[in-house]
mmCIF file of C-alpha atoms in Angstrom:
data_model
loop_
_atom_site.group_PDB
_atom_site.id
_atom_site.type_symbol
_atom_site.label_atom_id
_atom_site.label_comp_id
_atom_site.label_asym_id
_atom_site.label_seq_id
_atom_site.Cartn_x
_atom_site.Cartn_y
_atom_site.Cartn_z
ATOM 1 C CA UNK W 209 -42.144 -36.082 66.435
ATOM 2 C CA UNK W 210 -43.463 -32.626 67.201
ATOM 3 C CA UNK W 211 -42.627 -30.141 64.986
ATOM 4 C CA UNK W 212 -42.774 -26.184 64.594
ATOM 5 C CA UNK W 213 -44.570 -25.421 61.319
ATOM 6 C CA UNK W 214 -44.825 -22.408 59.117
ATOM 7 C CA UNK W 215 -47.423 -21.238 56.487
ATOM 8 C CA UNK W 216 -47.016 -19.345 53.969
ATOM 9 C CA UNK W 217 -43.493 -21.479 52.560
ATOM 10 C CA UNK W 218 -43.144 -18.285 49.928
ATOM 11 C CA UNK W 219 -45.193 -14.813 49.586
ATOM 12 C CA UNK W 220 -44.559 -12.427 47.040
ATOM 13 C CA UNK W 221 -45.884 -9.030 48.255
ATOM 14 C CA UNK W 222 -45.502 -5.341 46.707
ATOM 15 C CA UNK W 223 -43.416 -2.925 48.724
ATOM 16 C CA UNK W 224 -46.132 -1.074 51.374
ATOM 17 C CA UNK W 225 -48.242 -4.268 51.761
ATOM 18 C CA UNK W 226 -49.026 -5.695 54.836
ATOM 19 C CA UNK W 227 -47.694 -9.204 55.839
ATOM 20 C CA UNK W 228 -48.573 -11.922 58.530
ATOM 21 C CA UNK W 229 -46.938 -15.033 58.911
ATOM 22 C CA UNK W 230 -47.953 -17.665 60.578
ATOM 23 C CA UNK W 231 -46.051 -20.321 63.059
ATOM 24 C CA UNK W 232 -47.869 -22.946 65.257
ATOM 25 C CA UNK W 233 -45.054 -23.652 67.610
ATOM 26 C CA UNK W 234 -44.656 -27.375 69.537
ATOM 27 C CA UNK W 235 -47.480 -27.789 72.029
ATOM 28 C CA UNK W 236 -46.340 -27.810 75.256
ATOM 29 C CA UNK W 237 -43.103 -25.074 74.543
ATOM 30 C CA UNK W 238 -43.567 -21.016 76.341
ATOM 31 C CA UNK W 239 -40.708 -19.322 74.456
ATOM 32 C CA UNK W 240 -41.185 -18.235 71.330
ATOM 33 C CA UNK W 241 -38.937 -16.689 68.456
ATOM 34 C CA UNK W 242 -38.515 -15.082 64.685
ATOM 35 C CA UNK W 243 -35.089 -14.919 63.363
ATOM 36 C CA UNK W 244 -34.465 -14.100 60.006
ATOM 37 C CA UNK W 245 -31.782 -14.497 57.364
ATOM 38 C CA UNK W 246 -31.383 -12.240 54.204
ATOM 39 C CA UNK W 247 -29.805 -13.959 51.398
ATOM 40 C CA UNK W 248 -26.124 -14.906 52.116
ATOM 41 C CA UNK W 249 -26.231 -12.982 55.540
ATOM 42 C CA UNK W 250 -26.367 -14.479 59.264
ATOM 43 C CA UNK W 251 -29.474 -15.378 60.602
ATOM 44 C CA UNK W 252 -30.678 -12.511 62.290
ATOM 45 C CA UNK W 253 -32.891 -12.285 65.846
ATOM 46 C CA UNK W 254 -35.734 -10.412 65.533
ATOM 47 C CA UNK W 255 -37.855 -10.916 68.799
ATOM 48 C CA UNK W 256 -38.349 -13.170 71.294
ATOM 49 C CA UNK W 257 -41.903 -13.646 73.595
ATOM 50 C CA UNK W 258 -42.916 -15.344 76.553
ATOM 51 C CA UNK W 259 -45.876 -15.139 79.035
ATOM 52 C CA UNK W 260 -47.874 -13.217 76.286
ATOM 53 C CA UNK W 261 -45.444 -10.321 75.565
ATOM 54 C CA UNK W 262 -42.834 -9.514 74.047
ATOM 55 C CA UNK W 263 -39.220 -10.550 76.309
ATOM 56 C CA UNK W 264 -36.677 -8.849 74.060
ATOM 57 C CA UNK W 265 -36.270 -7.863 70.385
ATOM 58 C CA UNK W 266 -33.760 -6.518 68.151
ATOM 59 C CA UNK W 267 -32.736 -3.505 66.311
ATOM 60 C CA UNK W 268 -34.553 -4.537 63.601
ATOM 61 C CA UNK W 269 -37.455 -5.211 64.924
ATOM 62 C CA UNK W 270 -38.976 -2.065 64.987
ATOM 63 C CA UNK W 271 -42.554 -0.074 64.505
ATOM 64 C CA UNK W 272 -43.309 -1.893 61.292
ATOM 65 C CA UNK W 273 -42.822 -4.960 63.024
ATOM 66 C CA UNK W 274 -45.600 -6.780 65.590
ATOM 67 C CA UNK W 275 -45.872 -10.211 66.861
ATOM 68 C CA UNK W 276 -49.041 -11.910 68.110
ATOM 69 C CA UNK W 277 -49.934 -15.643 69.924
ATOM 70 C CA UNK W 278 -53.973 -14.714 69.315
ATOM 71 C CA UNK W 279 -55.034 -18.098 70.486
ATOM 72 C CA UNK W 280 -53.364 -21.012 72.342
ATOM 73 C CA UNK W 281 -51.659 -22.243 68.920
ATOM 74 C CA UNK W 282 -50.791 -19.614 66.274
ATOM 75 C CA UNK W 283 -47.769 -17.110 66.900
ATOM 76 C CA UNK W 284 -47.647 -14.188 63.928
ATOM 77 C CA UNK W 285 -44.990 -11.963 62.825
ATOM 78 C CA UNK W 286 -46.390 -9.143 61.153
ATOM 79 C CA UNK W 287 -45.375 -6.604 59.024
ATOM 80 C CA UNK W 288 -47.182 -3.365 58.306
ATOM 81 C CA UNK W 289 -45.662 -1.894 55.319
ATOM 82 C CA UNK W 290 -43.073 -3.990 53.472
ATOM 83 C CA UNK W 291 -40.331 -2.466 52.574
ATOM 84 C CA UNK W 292 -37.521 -4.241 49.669
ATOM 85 C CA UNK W 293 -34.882 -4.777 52.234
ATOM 86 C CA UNK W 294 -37.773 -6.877 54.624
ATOM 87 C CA UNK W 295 -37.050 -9.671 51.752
ATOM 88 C CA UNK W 296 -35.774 -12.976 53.478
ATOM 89 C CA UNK W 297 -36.135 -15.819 54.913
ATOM 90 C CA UNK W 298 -38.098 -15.686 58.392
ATOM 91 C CA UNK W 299 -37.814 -18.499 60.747
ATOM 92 C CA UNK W 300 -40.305 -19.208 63.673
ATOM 93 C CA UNK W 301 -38.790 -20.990 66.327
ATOM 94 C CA UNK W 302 -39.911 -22.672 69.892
ATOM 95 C CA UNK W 303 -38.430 -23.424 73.011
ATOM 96 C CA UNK W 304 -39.832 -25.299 76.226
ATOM 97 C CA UNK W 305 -37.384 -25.601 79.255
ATOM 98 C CA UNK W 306 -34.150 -25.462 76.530
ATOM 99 C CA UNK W 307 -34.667 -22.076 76.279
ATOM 100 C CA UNK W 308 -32.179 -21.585 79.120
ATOM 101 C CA UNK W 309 -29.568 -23.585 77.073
ATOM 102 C CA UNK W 310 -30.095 -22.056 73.483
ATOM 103 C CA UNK W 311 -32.307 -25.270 72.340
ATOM 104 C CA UNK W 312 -34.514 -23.919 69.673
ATOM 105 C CA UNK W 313 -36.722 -25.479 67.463
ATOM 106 C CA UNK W 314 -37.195 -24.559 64.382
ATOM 107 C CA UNK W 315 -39.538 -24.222 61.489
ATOM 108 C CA UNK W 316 -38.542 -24.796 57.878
ATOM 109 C CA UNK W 317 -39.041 -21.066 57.401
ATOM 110 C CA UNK W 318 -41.550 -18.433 54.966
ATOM 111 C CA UNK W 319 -39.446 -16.991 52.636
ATOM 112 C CA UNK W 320 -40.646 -13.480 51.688
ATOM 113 C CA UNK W 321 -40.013 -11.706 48.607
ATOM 114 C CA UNK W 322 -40.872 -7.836 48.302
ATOM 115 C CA UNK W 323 -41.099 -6.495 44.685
ATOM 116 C CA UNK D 35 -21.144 -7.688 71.276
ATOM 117 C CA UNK D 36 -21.392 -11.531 70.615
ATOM 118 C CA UNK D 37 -20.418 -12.657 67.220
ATOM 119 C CA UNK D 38 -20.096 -15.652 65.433
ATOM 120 C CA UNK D 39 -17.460 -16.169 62.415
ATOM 121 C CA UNK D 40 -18.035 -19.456 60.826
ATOM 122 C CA UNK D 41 -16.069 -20.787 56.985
ATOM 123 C CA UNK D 42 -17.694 -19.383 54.099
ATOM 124 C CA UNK D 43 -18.644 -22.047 51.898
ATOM 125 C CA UNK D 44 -20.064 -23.538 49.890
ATOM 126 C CA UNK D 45 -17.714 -26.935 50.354
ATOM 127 C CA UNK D 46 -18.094 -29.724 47.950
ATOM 128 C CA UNK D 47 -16.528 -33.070 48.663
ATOM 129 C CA UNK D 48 -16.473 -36.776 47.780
ATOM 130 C CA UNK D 49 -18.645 -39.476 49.869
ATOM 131 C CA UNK D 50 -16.008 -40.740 52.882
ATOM 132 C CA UNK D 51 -14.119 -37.519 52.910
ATOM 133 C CA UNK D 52 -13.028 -35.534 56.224
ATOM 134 C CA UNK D 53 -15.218 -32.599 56.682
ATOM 135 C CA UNK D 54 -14.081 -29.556 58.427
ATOM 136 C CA UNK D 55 -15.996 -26.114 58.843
ATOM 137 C CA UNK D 56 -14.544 -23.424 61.261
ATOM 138 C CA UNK D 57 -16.036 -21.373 63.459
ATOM 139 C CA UNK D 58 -14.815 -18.643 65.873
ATOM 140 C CA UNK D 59 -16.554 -16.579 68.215
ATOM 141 C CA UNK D 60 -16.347 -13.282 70.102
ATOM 142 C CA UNK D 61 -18.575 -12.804 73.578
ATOM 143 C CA UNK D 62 -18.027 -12.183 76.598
ATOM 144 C CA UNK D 63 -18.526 -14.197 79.623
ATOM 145 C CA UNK D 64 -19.006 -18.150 78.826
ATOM 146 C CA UNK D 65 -21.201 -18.639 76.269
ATOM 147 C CA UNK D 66 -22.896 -22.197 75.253
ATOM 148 C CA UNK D 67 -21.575 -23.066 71.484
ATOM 149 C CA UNK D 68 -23.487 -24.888 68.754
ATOM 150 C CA UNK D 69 -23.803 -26.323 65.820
ATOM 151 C CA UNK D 70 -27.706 -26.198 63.654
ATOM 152 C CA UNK D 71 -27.964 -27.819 60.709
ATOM 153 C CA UNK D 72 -30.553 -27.397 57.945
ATOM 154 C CA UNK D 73 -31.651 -30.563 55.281
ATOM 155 C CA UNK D 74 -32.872 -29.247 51.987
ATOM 156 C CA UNK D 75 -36.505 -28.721 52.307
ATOM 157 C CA UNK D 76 -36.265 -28.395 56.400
ATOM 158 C CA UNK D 77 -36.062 -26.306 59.681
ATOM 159 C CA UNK D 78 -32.991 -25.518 61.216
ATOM 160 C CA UNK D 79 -32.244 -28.363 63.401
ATOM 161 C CA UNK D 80 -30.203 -28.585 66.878
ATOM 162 C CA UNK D 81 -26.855 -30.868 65.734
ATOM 163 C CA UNK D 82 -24.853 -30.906 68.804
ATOM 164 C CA UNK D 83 -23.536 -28.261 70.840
ATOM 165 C CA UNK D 84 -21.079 -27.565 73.951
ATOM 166 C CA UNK D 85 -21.986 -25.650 77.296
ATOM 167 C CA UNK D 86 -17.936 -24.914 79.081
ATOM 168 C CA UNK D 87 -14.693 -24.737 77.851
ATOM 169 C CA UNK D 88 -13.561 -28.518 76.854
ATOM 170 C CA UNK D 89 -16.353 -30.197 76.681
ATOM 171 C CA UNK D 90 -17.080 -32.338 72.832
ATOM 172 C CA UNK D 91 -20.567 -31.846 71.509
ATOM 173 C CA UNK D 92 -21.141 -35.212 69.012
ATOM 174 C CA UNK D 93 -23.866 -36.809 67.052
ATOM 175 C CA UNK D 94 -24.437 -38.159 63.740
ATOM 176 C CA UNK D 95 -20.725 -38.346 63.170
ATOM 177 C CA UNK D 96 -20.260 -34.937 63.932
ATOM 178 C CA UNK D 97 -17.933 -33.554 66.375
ATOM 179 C CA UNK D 98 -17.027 -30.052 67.623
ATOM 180 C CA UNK D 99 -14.867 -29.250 70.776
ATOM 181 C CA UNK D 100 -15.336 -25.624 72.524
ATOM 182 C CA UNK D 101 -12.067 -24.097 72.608
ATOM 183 C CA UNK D 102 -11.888 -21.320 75.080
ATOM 184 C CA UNK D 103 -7.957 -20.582 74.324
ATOM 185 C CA UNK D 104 -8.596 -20.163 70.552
ATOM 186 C CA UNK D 105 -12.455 -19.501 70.935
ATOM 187 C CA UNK D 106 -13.792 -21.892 68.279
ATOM 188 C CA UNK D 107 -15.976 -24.517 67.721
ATOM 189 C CA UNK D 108 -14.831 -26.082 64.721
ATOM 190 C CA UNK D 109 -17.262 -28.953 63.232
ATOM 191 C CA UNK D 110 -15.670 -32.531 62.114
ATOM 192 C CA UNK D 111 -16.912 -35.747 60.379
ATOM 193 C CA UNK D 112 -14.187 -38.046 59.431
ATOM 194 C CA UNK D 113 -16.325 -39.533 56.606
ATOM 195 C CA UNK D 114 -19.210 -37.644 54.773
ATOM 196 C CA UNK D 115 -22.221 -39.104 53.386
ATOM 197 C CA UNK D 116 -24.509 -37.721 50.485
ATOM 198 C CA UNK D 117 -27.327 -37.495 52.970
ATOM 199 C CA UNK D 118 -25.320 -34.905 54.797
ATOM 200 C CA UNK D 119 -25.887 -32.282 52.145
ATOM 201 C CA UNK D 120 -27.043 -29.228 54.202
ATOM 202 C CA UNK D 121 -26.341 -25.945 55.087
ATOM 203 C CA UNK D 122 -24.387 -25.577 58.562
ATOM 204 C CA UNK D 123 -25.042 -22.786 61.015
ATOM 205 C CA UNK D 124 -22.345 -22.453 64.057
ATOM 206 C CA UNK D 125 -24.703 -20.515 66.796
ATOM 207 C CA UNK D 126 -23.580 -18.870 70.162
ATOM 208 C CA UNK D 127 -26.024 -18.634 73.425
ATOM 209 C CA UNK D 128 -25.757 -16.841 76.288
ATOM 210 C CA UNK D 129 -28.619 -17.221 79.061
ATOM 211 C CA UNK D 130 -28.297 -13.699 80.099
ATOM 212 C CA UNK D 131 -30.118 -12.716 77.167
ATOM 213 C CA UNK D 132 -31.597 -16.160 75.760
ATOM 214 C CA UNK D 133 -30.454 -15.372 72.244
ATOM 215 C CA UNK D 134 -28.667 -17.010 69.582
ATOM 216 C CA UNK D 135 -26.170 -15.418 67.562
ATOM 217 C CA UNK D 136 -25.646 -17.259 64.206
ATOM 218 C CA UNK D 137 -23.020 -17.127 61.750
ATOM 219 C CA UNK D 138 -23.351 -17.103 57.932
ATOM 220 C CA UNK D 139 -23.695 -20.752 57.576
ATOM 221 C CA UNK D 140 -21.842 -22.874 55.166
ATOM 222 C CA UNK D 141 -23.426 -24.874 52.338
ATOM 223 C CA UNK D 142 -22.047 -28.469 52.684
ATOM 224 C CA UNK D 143 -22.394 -31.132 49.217
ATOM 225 C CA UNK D 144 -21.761 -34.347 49.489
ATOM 226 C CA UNK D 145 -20.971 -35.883 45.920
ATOM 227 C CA UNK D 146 -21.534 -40.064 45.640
#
């Protein structure tokens, strides 16, 4: 069964480093997603990105924050200068035509730690 | 804005016992409900969810009912299994803005 997969599973990074994670979505899906959840909060949206930009985002998503789909597989959340309270878990997430009903898929998530 | 409000856990319970986790929500117009679910070790997976007022979202066992009078979406399963250890997100949707709102989520153990 297709599946949306994340790399890394856990980085460890020093406040003001730069981080990229990586999602290859399912195949065929347009609509792609980050959420993230800080530790024993709600899972957060961050951004959302369709038809090679960026559809909506969040609050939090701001300047430190970019997203990329740099070839036809990979989709990238990146962040420019970690800060401590960037620590969480970040879920990737795909959608094909159940993006108009709230049918996500998801990946098992890169959990990011920021001493 | 849209919010979800879901049981803060976590819930440990026997193998064959009734499982219950509520969840409320505040939006406006009619959203979609739903339940995720996430197995140690996985993604966040679609469970079942609910689209109008009334309708019964099922599978696995599970069963939630959207509740437009009370606005929840409470989860059920009349007999729990080990294997559904896992954390339990209640999610809203509205297709104005294509974005789920989650609640909390509630760690679920299942003790043989």
């Amino acid at each position: 069964e297709p599946e949306v997969t994340q790399t890394p599973s856990h980085q460890v990074t020093q406040m003001g480093q730069e981080v990229i994670l990586r999602c290859v979505p399912i195949s065929n899906h347009l609509y792609f997603y980050w959420y993230r959840q800080i530790l024993g909060q709600k899972v957060e949206f961050l951004v959302s990105f369709y038809n090679n930009e960026i559809s909506e985002k969040s609050e939090i998503f701001d300047d430190q924050f970019s997203v990329e789909r740099p070839d036809g597989s990979n989709f990238t959340l990146k962040i420019r200068s970690t800060k401590l309270e960037d620590s969480a878990m970040y879920f990737c997430a795909s959608s094909g035509r159940g993006a108009r009903t709230g049918e996500l898929f998801f990946g098992e998530g890169s959990r990011l730690t920021v001493l | 804005g849209n919010s979800v409000t879901q049981m803060e856990g976590p819930v440990t319970l026997s193998e064959e016992a009734f499982l219950t986790i509520n969840c409320t929500y505040t939006a406006t117009g009619y959203p979609s409900l739903f339940w995720y679910v996430q197995y140690p070790g996985e993604g966040l997976q679609l469970l079942l969810k609910a689209t109008k007022a009334d309708d019964k979202g099922s599978n696995k066992g599970f069963e939630a009912t959207y509740r437009k009078e009370t606005t929840s979406f409470h989860l059920e399963k009349g007999s729990v299994q080990v294997s559904d250890s896992a954390v339990y997100f209640c999610a809203l949707f509205r297709s104005n803005d294509y974005k789920l709102s989650f609640g909390a989520g509630t760690t679920v153990t299942v003790r043989a």
